[in-house]
mmCIF file of C-alpha atoms and ligand atoms in Angstrom:
data_model
loop_
_atom_site.group_PDB
_atom_site.id
_atom_site.type_symbol
_atom_site.label_atom_id
_atom_site.label_comp_id
_atom_site.label_asym_id
_atom_site.label_seq_id
_atom_site.Cartn_x
_atom_site.Cartn_y
_atom_site.Cartn_z
ATOM 1 C CA MET A 232 48.015 61.659 40.021
ATOM 2 C CA THR A 233 50.648 59.861 38.297
ATOM 3 C CA ILE A 234 51.038 56.155 39.456
ATOM 4 C CA GLY A 235 54.360 54.220 38.553
ATOM 5 C CA ILE A 236 54.006 50.336 38.435
ATOM 6 C CA ILE A 237 56.912 48.391 38.704
ATOM 7 C CA GLY A 238 56.468 45.411 36.072
ATOM 8 C CA GLY A 239 54.081 45.631 32.922
ATOM 9 C CA GLY A 240 52.178 42.206 32.709
ATOM 10 C CA GLN A 241 48.464 41.551 32.827
ATOM 11 C CA LEU A 242 48.201 42.648 36.730
ATOM 12 C CA GLY A 243 49.790 46.095 35.640
ATOM 13 C CA MET A 244 47.941 46.294 32.800
ATOM 14 C CA MET A 245 44.340 46.013 34.916
ATOM 15 C CA ILE A 246 45.751 47.978 37.486
ATOM 16 C CA ALA A 247 46.554 50.556 34.802
ATOM 17 C CA GLU A 248 42.724 50.159 33.497
ATOM 18 C CA ALA A 249 41.190 51.063 36.886
ATOM 19 C CA ALA A 250 43.758 53.891 37.127
ATOM 20 C CA LYS A 251 42.581 55.426 33.841
ATOM 21 C CA ARG A 252 38.902 55.193 34.959
ATOM 22 C CA LYS A 253 39.666 57.003 37.677
ATOM 23 C CA LYS A 254 41.308 60.058 35.456
ATOM 24 C CA HIS A 255 45.111 59.048 37.156
ATOM 25 C CA LYS A 256 48.140 58.825 34.807
ATOM 26 C CA THR A 257 49.881 55.293 34.451
ATOM 27 C CA ILE A 258 53.554 54.656 33.727
ATOM 28 C CA CYS A 259 55.190 50.997 34.463
ATOM 29 C CA LEU A 260 58.661 49.362 34.061
ATOM 30 C CA ASP A 261 59.093 46.376 32.297
ATOM 31 C CA PRO A 262 62.087 44.851 30.124
ATOM 32 C CA ASN A 263 59.261 44.181 26.798
ATOM 33 C CA PRO A 264 58.262 47.415 25.768
ATOM 34 C CA PHE A 265 55.201 45.326 24.047
ATOM 35 C CA CYS A 266 54.205 44.044 27.514
ATOM 36 C CA SER A 267 50.590 43.689 28.360
ATOM 37 C CA ALA A 268 50.099 47.049 30.371
ATOM 38 C CA SER A 269 52.285 49.079 27.569
ATOM 39 C CA TYR A 270 48.655 48.962 25.721
ATOM 40 C CA VAL A 271 46.888 51.308 28.835
ATOM 41 C CA CYS A 272 49.713 53.055 30.437
ATOM 42 C CA ASP A 273 50.753 56.439 29.805
ATOM 43 C CA GLU A 274 54.196 55.795 29.152
ATOM 44 C CA VAL A 275 56.683 52.683 29.656
ATOM 45 C CA ILE A 276 59.797 52.624 30.980
ATOM 46 C CA VAL A 277 61.752 49.841 29.258
ATOM 47 C CA GLY A 278 64.140 48.219 31.977
ATOM 48 C CA SER A 279 65.446 45.915 33.791
ATOM 49 C CA PHE A 280 63.610 45.729 37.304
ATOM 50 C CA ASN A 281 66.881 45.538 39.510
ATOM 51 C CA ASP A 282 68.036 48.186 37.203
ATOM 52 C CA LEU A 283 68.470 51.228 39.495
ATOM 53 C CA THR A 284 68.776 53.861 36.993
ATOM 54 C CA LYS A 285 65.577 52.646 35.748
ATOM 55 C CA LEU A 286 63.764 52.660 39.307
ATOM 56 C CA LYS A 287 65.227 55.809 39.626
ATOM 57 C CA GLU A 288 63.646 57.405 36.529
ATOM 58 C CA LEU A 289 60.027 55.683 37.371
ATOM 59 C CA GLY A 290 60.184 57.166 41.119
ATOM 60 C CA SER A 291 61.472 60.499 39.760
ATOM 61 C CA LYS A 292 58.396 60.763 37.125
ATOM 62 C CA VAL A 293 55.239 59.512 39.504
ATOM 63 C CA ASP A 294 53.658 60.258 42.528
ATOM 64 C CA VAL A 295 53.106 57.219 44.044
ATOM 65 C CA LEU A 296 54.464 53.563 43.471
ATOM 66 C CA THR A 297 53.031 49.858 43.311
ATOM 67 C CA TYR A 298 54.514 46.447 42.426
ATOM 68 C CA GLU A 299 52.768 44.234 40.383
ATOM 69 C CA PHE A 300 55.880 41.801 39.887
ATOM 70 C CA GLU A 301 57.661 40.285 43.148
ATOM 71 C CA ASN A 302 60.892 39.486 42.245
ATOM 72 C CA ILE A 303 62.646 42.892 42.409
ATOM 73 C CA ASP A 304 65.776 42.360 44.507
ATOM 74 C CA ALA A 305 66.220 43.865 47.683
ATOM 75 C CA LEU A 306 68.990 46.539 46.946
ATOM 76 C CA GLY A 307 66.258 48.304 44.529
ATOM 77 C CA LEU A 308 63.382 47.710 46.968
ATOM 78 C CA ASP A 309 65.307 49.712 49.781
ATOM 79 C CA TYR A 310 66.568 52.703 47.332
ATOM 80 C CA ILE A 311 62.617 52.435 46.396
ATOM 81 C CA MET A 312 61.607 52.703 49.969
ATOM 82 C CA ALA A 313 64.169 55.569 51.382
ATOM 83 C CA ASN A 314 63.230 57.766 48.175
ATOM 84 C CA TYR A 315 60.060 57.391 46.905
ATOM 85 C CA ASN A 316 56.412 56.950 48.118
ATOM 86 C CA LEU A 317 55.966 53.198 48.131
ATOM 87 C CA PRO A 318 53.057 53.044 50.463
ATOM 88 C CA GLU A 319 52.932 49.461 50.694
ATOM 89 C CA GLY A 320 56.280 49.496 52.123
ATOM 90 C CA ILE A 321 58.837 46.379 51.210
ATOM 91 C CA ASN A 322 58.422 44.053 54.176
ATOM 92 C CA PRO A 323 55.359 42.097 52.635
ATOM 93 C CA LEU A 324 57.028 41.756 49.389
ATOM 94 C CA TYR A 325 60.513 40.782 51.328
ATOM 95 C CA ILE A 326 58.832 37.746 52.999
ATOM 96 C CA SER A 327 56.883 36.479 49.812
ATOM 97 C CA GLN A 328 60.021 36.268 48.077
ATOM 98 C CA ASN A 329 60.881 33.195 49.622
ATOM 99 C CA ARG A 330 58.341 30.335 50.824
ATOM 100 C CA ILE A 331 59.853 29.517 53.882
ATOM 101 C CA ARG A 332 60.374 33.028 55.240
ATOM 102 C CA GLU A 333 56.509 32.979 54.255
ATOM 103 C CA LYS A 334 55.380 30.200 55.976
ATOM 104 C CA ASP A 335 57.253 31.096 59.382
ATOM 105 C CA ASN A 336 55.804 34.485 59.431
ATOM 106 C CA ALA A 337 52.411 33.018 58.792
ATOM 107 C CA LEU A 338 52.943 30.525 61.946
ATOM 108 C CA LYS A 339 54.226 33.612 63.766
ATOM 109 C CA HIS A 340 50.697 35.404 62.950
ATOM 110 C CA GLY A 341 48.102 32.575 64.141
ATOM 111 C CA LEU A 342 48.245 30.723 60.459
ATOM 112 C CA LYS A 343 48.789 27.564 59.994
ATOM 113 C CA PRO A 344 50.817 26.141 56.742
ATOM 114 C CA VAL A 345 50.708 22.235 55.856
ATOM 115 C CA PRO A 346 53.921 20.879 57.646
ATOM 116 C CA TYR A 347 57.004 22.016 56.239
ATOM 117 C CA TYR A 348 60.882 21.467 55.956
ATOM 118 C CA LYS A 349 64.097 23.223 54.758
ATOM 119 C CA VAL A 350 66.233 21.718 51.765
ATOM 120 C CA LEU A 351 69.433 22.448 50.812
ATOM 121 C CA ASN A 352 70.727 18.923 49.806
ATOM 122 C CA LYS A 353 69.613 15.557 49.290
ATOM 123 C CA GLU A 354 70.058 14.526 52.754
ATOM 124 C CA ASP A 355 67.904 17.076 53.799
ATOM 125 C CA LEU A 356 65.735 15.760 51.351
ATOM 126 C CA ILE A 357 65.207 12.321 53.114
ATOM 127 C CA LEU A 358 65.233 13.179 56.203
ATOM 128 C CA GLY A 359 62.678 15.590 55.176
ATOM 129 C CA ILE A 360 60.593 12.751 54.025
ATOM 130 C CA LYS A 361 61.440 10.707 56.967
ATOM 131 C CA LYS A 362 59.980 13.651 59.277
ATOM 132 C CA LEU A 363 56.974 14.724 57.057
ATOM 133 C CA GLY A 364 55.816 11.120 55.575
ATOM 134 C CA LEU A 365 55.016 10.749 52.298
ATOM 135 C CA PRO A 366 53.425 11.892 49.780
ATOM 136 C CA VAL A 367 55.355 15.454 49.906
ATOM 137 C CA VAL A 368 55.810 18.150 47.372
ATOM 138 C CA TYR A 369 59.525 19.766 46.837
ATOM 139 C CA LYS A 370 59.136 23.625 45.879
ATOM 140 C CA THR A 371 62.067 25.805 45.086
ATOM 141 C CA THR A 372 62.067 28.510 48.096
ATOM 142 C CA THR A 373 62.493 31.266 45.480
ATOM 143 C CA LEU A 374 60.980 32.671 42.106
ATOM 144 C CA GLY A 375 58.679 29.450 41.772
ATOM 145 C CA TYR A 376 54.984 30.376 40.050
ATOM 146 C CA ASP A 377 52.371 28.763 38.315
ATOM 147 C CA GLY A 378 53.878 25.487 39.490
ATOM 148 C CA HIS A 379 57.163 25.859 38.189
ATOM 149 C CA GLY A 380 59.858 24.062 40.185
ATOM 150 C CA GLN A 381 57.740 21.740 42.106
ATOM 151 C CA TYR A 382 58.026 18.020 41.837
ATOM 152 C CA LEU A 383 54.906 15.641 44.085
ATOM 153 C CA ILE A 384 56.927 12.552 45.446
ATOM 154 C CA ASN A 385 54.768 9.595 46.061
ATOM 155 C CA SER A 386 57.794 7.263 46.396
ATOM 156 C CA LEU A 387 61.268 7.313 46.894
ATOM 157 C CA ALA A 388 61.629 6.181 43.307
ATOM 158 C CA ASP A 389 60.348 10.028 42.568
ATOM 159 C CA LEU A 390 63.334 11.090 44.337
ATOM 160 C CA ASP A 391 65.509 10.408 40.895
ATOM 161 C CA LYS A 392 63.504 13.324 39.079
ATOM 162 C CA VAL A 393 63.795 16.016 41.599
ATOM 163 C CA VAL A 394 66.154 18.511 40.462
ATOM 164 C CA LEU A 395 67.091 20.110 43.221
ATOM 165 C CA ALA A 396 67.447 24.427 43.883
ATOM 166 C CA ASN A 397 70.022 26.140 46.131
ATOM 167 C CA GLU A 398 67.595 26.197 48.709
ATOM 168 C CA GLY A 399 63.995 24.082 48.738
ATOM 169 C CA ILE A 400 60.993 23.233 50.636
ATOM 170 C CA LEU A 401 59.287 20.359 51.373
ATOM 171 C CA GLU A 402 55.438 20.561 52.137
ATOM 172 C CA LYS A 403 53.359 17.537 53.468
ATOM 173 C CA TYR A 404 50.804 16.878 50.571
ATOM 174 C CA LEU A 405 47.736 17.919 51.726
ATOM 175 C CA ASP A 406 44.840 15.858 50.134
ATOM 176 C CA PHE A 407 42.373 18.931 50.430
ATOM 177 C CA ASP A 408 38.895 19.432 49.932
ATOM 178 C CA TYR A 409 39.613 22.696 47.948
ATOM 179 C CA GLU A 410 41.723 25.823 47.947
ATOM 180 C CA CYS A 411 40.413 29.563 48.167
ATOM 181 C CA SER A 412 41.798 33.077 48.421
ATOM 182 C CA ILE A 413 41.097 36.138 50.079
ATOM 183 C CA ILE A 414 42.265 39.262 48.903
ATOM 184 C CA MET A 415 42.372 42.269 51.473
ATOM 185 C CA ILE A 416 43.331 46.216 50.756
ATOM 186 C CA ARG A 417 44.222 47.923 54.091
ATOM 187 C CA ASP A 418 44.592 51.824 54.628
ATOM 188 C CA ASN A 419 45.176 53.354 58.034
ATOM 189 C CA ASN A 420 41.602 53.493 59.027
ATOM 190 C CA LYS A 421 40.226 49.787 57.899
ATOM 191 C CA ILE A 422 40.373 46.555 55.825
ATOM 192 C CA VAL A 423 38.178 45.817 52.967
ATOM 193 C CA SER A 424 38.194 42.056 51.225
ATOM 194 C CA LEU A 425 36.678 41.012 48.185
ATOM 195 C CA PRO A 426 34.248 37.864 48.953
ATOM 196 C CA ILE A 427 36.369 34.647 48.919
ATOM 197 C CA SER A 428 36.731 32.550 45.899
ATOM 198 C CA ILE A 429 37.092 29.179 45.601
ATOM 199 C CA ASN A 430 40.076 28.308 43.005
ATOM 200 C CA LYS A 431 40.406 25.089 40.899
ATOM 201 C CA HIS A 432 43.617 24.680 39.660
ATOM 202 C CA LYS A 433 45.549 22.557 36.442
ATOM 203 C CA ASN A 434 48.524 21.276 36.515
ATOM 204 C CA GLY A 435 49.533 23.938 39.186
ATOM 205 C CA ILE A 436 48.208 26.893 37.568
ATOM 206 C CA LEU A 437 45.068 28.418 38.615
ATOM 207 C CA ASP A 438 42.120 27.465 35.754
ATOM 208 C CA LEU A 439 39.011 28.804 37.546
ATOM 209 C CA SER A 440 37.817 31.143 40.068
ATOM 210 C CA ILE A 441 34.263 30.453 41.556
ATOM 211 C CA VAL A 442 32.467 32.976 43.665
ATOM 212 C CA GLY A 443 28.889 33.310 45.073
ATOM 213 C CA LYS A 444 28.323 29.885 47.494
ATOM 214 C CA GLU A 445 29.416 31.084 51.141
ATOM 215 C CA GLU A 446 31.100 28.211 53.020
ATOM 216 C CA PRO A 447 30.671 28.468 56.594
ATOM 217 C CA ILE A 448 34.373 28.307 57.165
ATOM 218 C CA PHE A 449 34.989 31.492 55.153
ATOM 219 C CA THR A 450 33.574 33.380 58.472
ATOM 220 C CA LYS A 451 36.902 32.130 60.060
ATOM 221 C CA ILE A 452 39.069 32.218 57.119
ATOM 222 C CA LYS A 453 37.983 36.006 56.933
ATOM 223 C CA GLU A 454 39.088 36.499 60.812
ATOM 224 C CA ALA A 455 42.116 34.883 60.647
ATOM 225 C CA SER A 456 43.431 36.738 57.751
ATOM 226 C CA TYR A 457 42.401 40.130 58.879
ATOM 227 C CA ASN A 458 43.873 39.115 62.174
ATOM 228 C CA PHE A 459 47.308 38.187 59.765
ATOM 229 C CA MET A 460 47.373 41.161 57.976
ATOM 230 C CA ILE A 461 47.094 43.718 60.987
ATOM 231 C CA THR A 462 49.727 41.838 63.440
ATOM 232 C CA SER A 463 52.208 41.864 60.514
ATOM 233 C CA ASN A 464 51.586 45.285 60.058
ATOM 234 C CA PHE A 465 50.903 44.938 56.615
ATOM 235 C CA TYR A 466 48.902 47.603 53.958
ATOM 236 C CA GLY A 467 47.970 48.004 50.602
ATOM 237 C CA ILE A 468 46.663 45.127 49.137
ATOM 238 C CA LEU A 469 46.997 41.170 50.034
ATOM 239 C CA CYS A 470 46.149 37.894 48.286
ATOM 240 C CA ILE A 471 45.868 34.630 50.997
ATOM 241 C CA GLU A 472 45.575 31.337 49.556
ATOM 242 C CA TYR A 473 44.776 28.590 51.642
ATOM 243 C CA PHE A 474 44.061 24.662 51.346
ATOM 244 C CA VAL A 475 40.352 24.040 52.974
ATOM 245 C CA LYS A 476 39.985 20.156 54.507
ATOM 246 C CA GLY A 477 37.096 19.583 56.302
ATOM 247 C CA ASN A 478 36.835 22.384 59.201
ATOM 248 C CA ASP A 479 40.578 23.530 59.239
ATOM 249 C CA PHE A 480 42.140 26.049 56.761
ATOM 250 C CA TYR A 481 46.068 25.769 55.967
ATOM 251 C CA PHE A 482 47.974 28.988 54.399
ATOM 252 C CA ASN A 483 49.609 27.770 51.370
ATOM 253 C CA GLU A 484 51.048 31.573 50.254
ATOM 254 C CA MET A 485 50.495 35.255 50.140
ATOM 255 C CA ALA A 486 51.060 37.821 47.158
ATOM 256 C CA PRO A 487 51.226 41.254 48.323
ATOM 257 C CA ARG A 488 49.904 42.595 44.854
ATOM 258 C CA PRO A 489 46.539 41.878 42.662
ATOM 259 C CA HIS A 490 45.816 38.420 42.307
ATOM 260 C CA ASN A 491 44.803 35.986 39.495
ATOM 261 C CA SER A 492 42.131 34.519 41.517
ATOM 262 C CA GLY A 493 40.695 38.385 42.135
ATOM 263 C CA HIS A 494 40.642 39.013 38.190
ATOM 264 C CA TYR A 495 36.756 37.932 38.709
ATOM 265 C CA SER A 496 36.284 41.337 40.712
ATOM 266 C CA ILE A 497 36.287 43.487 37.642
ATOM 267 C CA GLU A 498 32.779 42.504 36.735
ATOM 268 C CA GLY A 499 31.445 40.311 39.403
ATOM 269 C CA CYS A 500 32.159 43.072 42.110
ATOM 270 C CA SER A 501 31.022 46.571 42.813
ATOM 271 C CA LEU A 502 34.560 47.736 43.016
ATOM 272 C CA SER A 503 37.453 45.298 41.816
ATOM 273 C CA GLN A 504 40.727 44.628 43.325
ATOM 274 C CA TYR A 505 42.384 47.225 40.867
ATOM 275 C CA ASP A 506 39.995 50.131 41.685
ATOM 276 C CA LEU A 507 40.455 49.283 45.656
ATOM 277 C CA LEU A 508 44.490 49.298 45.300
ATOM 278 C CA VAL A 509 44.267 52.690 43.187
ATOM 279 C CA ASP A 510 41.915 53.695 45.650
ATOM 280 C CA PHE A 511 44.543 53.041 48.301
ATOM 281 C CA LEU A 512 47.375 54.153 46.504
ATOM 282 C CA THR A 513 45.735 57.349 46.218
ATOM 283 C CA LYS A 514 44.514 57.786 49.108
ATOM 284 C CA GLU A 515 40.733 57.637 48.881
ATOM 285 C CA SER A 516 38.542 56.135 51.257
ATOM 286 C CA LEU A 517 38.156 52.319 50.977
ATOM 287 C CA GLU A 518 34.871 50.801 50.612
ATOM 288 C CA GLU A 519 33.292 47.390 50.654
ATOM 289 C CA PRO A 520 33.490 45.804 47.213
ATOM 290 C CA LEU A 521 30.124 43.682 46.694
ATOM 291 C CA LEU A 522 29.683 40.907 44.942
ATOM 292 C CA GLN A 523 26.616 41.425 41.916
ATOM 293 C CA SER A 524 26.134 37.967 41.291
ATOM 294 C CA PRO A 525 27.479 34.617 41.031
ATOM 295 C CA THR A 526 30.506 34.865 39.191
ATOM 296 C CA ILE A 527 33.464 32.504 37.397
ATOM 297 C CA MET A 528 36.752 33.532 35.940
ATOM 298 C CA LYS A 529 38.416 31.111 33.493
ATOM 299 C CA ASN A 530 42.191 31.595 32.655
ATOM 300 C CA ILE A 531 42.714 31.399 28.963
ATOM 301 C CA LEU A 532 46.337 29.815 28.182
ATOM 302 C CA SER A 533 48.276 29.523 24.940
ATOM 303 C CA GLU A 534 46.662 26.226 24.661
ATOM 304 C CA ASP A 535 43.454 27.697 24.192
ATOM 305 C CA TYR A 536 43.659 31.019 23.191
ATOM 306 C CA ASP A 537 41.605 30.423 20.070
ATOM 307 C CA LYS A 538 38.771 30.211 22.609
ATOM 308 C CA LEU A 539 39.113 33.236 24.100
ATOM 309 C CA HIS A 540 36.626 35.063 21.629
ATOM 310 C CA LEU A 541 34.343 32.010 21.064
ATOM 311 C CA PHE A 542 31.503 33.635 23.554
ATOM 312 C CA LYS A 543 32.336 37.195 23.179
ATOM 313 C CA GLU A 544 28.629 37.695 21.526
ATOM 314 C CA LEU A 545 27.151 36.688 24.778
ATOM 315 C CA LYS A 546 25.448 38.519 27.669
ATOM 316 C CA ASP A 547 27.471 38.579 30.709
ATOM 317 C CA VAL A 548 30.523 36.921 29.407
ATOM 318 C CA HIS A 549 33.442 39.431 29.538
ATOM 319 C CA ILE A 550 36.836 39.147 27.459
ATOM 320 C CA HIS A 551 40.438 40.284 28.806
ATOM 321 C CA ASP A 552 43.140 39.663 26.176
ATOM 322 C CA TYR A 553 46.297 40.248 27.566
ATOM 323 C CA TYR A 554 47.592 41.024 23.854
ATOM 324 C CA LYS A 555 51.232 38.910 24.813
ATOM 325 C CA LYS A 556 53.102 38.531 21.131
ATOM 326 C CA ASP A 557 54.449 34.829 22.455
ATOM 327 C CA LEU A 558 52.390 31.836 22.559
ATOM 328 C CA LYS A 559 54.914 29.997 25.104
ATOM 329 C CA PRO A 560 53.482 26.993 26.398
ATOM 330 C CA ARG A 561 51.029 27.202 29.438
ATOM 331 C CA ARG A 562 51.209 30.649 29.360
ATOM 332 C CA LYS A 563 48.447 32.929 30.646
ATOM 333 C CA MET A 564 47.409 34.758 27.627
ATOM 334 C CA GLY A 565 43.917 36.023 28.792
ATOM 335 C CA HIS A 566 40.701 35.224 30.636
ATOM 336 C CA ILE A 567 37.063 35.553 30.594
ATOM 337 C CA THR A 568 34.854 36.158 33.228
ATOM 338 C CA PHE A 569 31.559 34.814 33.643
ATOM 339 C CA THR A 570 28.616 37.107 35.688
ATOM 340 C CA ASN A 571 25.410 35.790 36.460
ATOM 341 C CA LEU A 572 26.852 32.011 36.483
ATOM 342 C CA THR A 573 27.266 29.454 39.027
ATOM 343 C CA TYR A 574 29.622 26.500 38.557
ATOM 344 C CA GLU A 575 26.720 24.172 38.071
ATOM 345 C CA ASP A 576 25.533 26.139 35.119
ATOM 346 C CA TYR A 577 29.354 26.700 33.790
ATOM 347 C CA LEU A 578 29.882 23.135 33.757
ATOM 348 C CA ILE A 579 26.815 22.481 31.491
ATOM 349 C CA LYS A 580 27.199 25.248 29.055
ATOM 350 C CA TYR A 581 30.863 25.927 28.905
ATOM 351 C CA ALA A 582 33.403 23.610 30.325
ATOM 352 C CA LYS A 583 33.058 21.070 27.434
ATOM 353 C CA VAL A 584 34.771 23.417 25.365
ATOM 354 C CA PHE A 585 38.181 23.906 27.439
ATOM 355 C CA GLU A 586 38.326 20.017 28.417
ATOM 356 C CA GLY A 587 40.824 17.947 26.731
ATOM 357 C CA GLU A 588 43.740 20.682 27.012
HETATM 358 P P1 ADP B 190 52.788 28.912 43.097
HETATM 359 O O1 ADP B 190 53.805 29.592 43.624
HETATM 360 O O2 ADP B 190 53.460 27.963 41.874
HETATM 361 O O3 ADP B 190 51.388 29.418 42.884
HETATM 362 P P2 ADP B 190 51.724 26.961 44.834
HETATM 363 O O4 ADP B 190 52.616 26.833 46.175
HETATM 364 O O5 ADP B 190 50.681 27.888 45.416
HETATM 365 O O6 ADP B 190 52.660 27.645 44.014
HETATM 366 O O7 ADP B 190 51.036 25.567 44.349
HETATM 367 C C1 ADP B 190 51.002 25.505 43.145
HETATM 368 C C2 ADP B 190 49.362 24.352 43.487
HETATM 369 O O8 ADP B 190 50.103 23.085 43.704
HETATM 370 C C3 ADP B 190 48.365 25.082 44.421
HETATM 371 O O9 ADP B 190 47.587 25.944 43.963
HETATM 372 C C4 ADP B 190 48.053 23.339 44.859
HETATM 373 O O10 ADP B 190 47.226 23.121 43.598
HETATM 374 C C5 ADP B 190 49.215 22.364 44.622
HETATM 375 N N1 ADP B 190 49.926 22.406 45.753
HETATM 376 C C6 ADP B 190 51.107 23.048 46.203
HETATM 377 N N2 ADP B 190 51.435 22.630 47.326
HETATM 378 C C7 ADP B 190 50.713 21.731 47.542
HETATM 379 C C8 ADP B 190 50.652 21.073 48.674
HETATM 380 N N3 ADP B 190 51.507 20.692 49.915
HETATM 381 N N4 ADP B 190 49.584 20.198 48.811
HETATM 382 C C9 ADP B 190 48.647 20.047 47.852
HETATM 383 N N5 ADP B 190 48.964 20.574 46.721
HETATM 384 C C10 ADP B 190 49.578 21.110 46.434
HETATM 385 MG MG1 MG B 191 49.948 29.621 44.083
#
């Protein structure tokens, strides 16, 4: 089959790699002719995600479509949905495009977000702080990623630095124990999921995913997540990020596409999130992905790009270079997956190399 991917970043690249292993063809749409996926896909259509003629060109050349990019505008999405085969549908994407919509939907379907408040202007900001109590985090409701457009407000003096977006959200800052995520793939018959990863962020960007230690709360998180996917009527791939504090877990955000915290599954599991997405798109039956060993995924940002290949000769070290041309600050340039490695051993063997970024 030929799979069309809207977006050609590293997620698109890894979808294309999985598709290739299964002898499928891939075509991606991306504004950048040298995007990461261009090195793997059979064809790149160069154009904007919101350009209907380009979306039509992609749609007309493929059997099935998926997206790896979340901010496609509604008009383009409606057109794709009406005219081509997009088995995930547009509803999960539409919901995830706005943090308030996303949290309202989570609440409606049995998940608990941290308390939040909609902010359109300075007055709302003050009211929100009164309601939630300090500290709080201000975020843009749309187009936010990797901590962009976010401000931690510890005291009223911090208000001066906040640049308000057209629409924003104020969230109670949660002093969580840790963050984790689950990635599920659902077809008409069942849901399968990757083992839950514990995620460590640095400056709002995912730094490490750690997999292998089952926390007792994971059973409850999995049950609630499956229930959420079913009652939300979502199909395809979905990642949910949570904050865990004591015996409680809080919905943070969701992504209806492969997720950075699932990169580890390429070498860490019997089937990766990309394999499973391809199976879903091509109507293969879904099998449960099994963890092969304790696994650590380390993101490599521009600042550390020179360290990407440091350990490449070692056994159980797997290098992924996204072949991006520009070393923009804090940009994700690649990742390293360490298999057969516990977090304790990662700290002893490798962590020092990446310190002081
Ligand atoms: P993005 O879309 O940029 O990933 P997130 O909402 O996931 O936005 O925020 C990025 C990171 O910032 C989170 O993974 C978490 O580490 C931290 N963070 C965000 N919101 C909160 C909060 N309400 N309380 C504590 N930490 C938060
Ligand atoms: Mg996030």
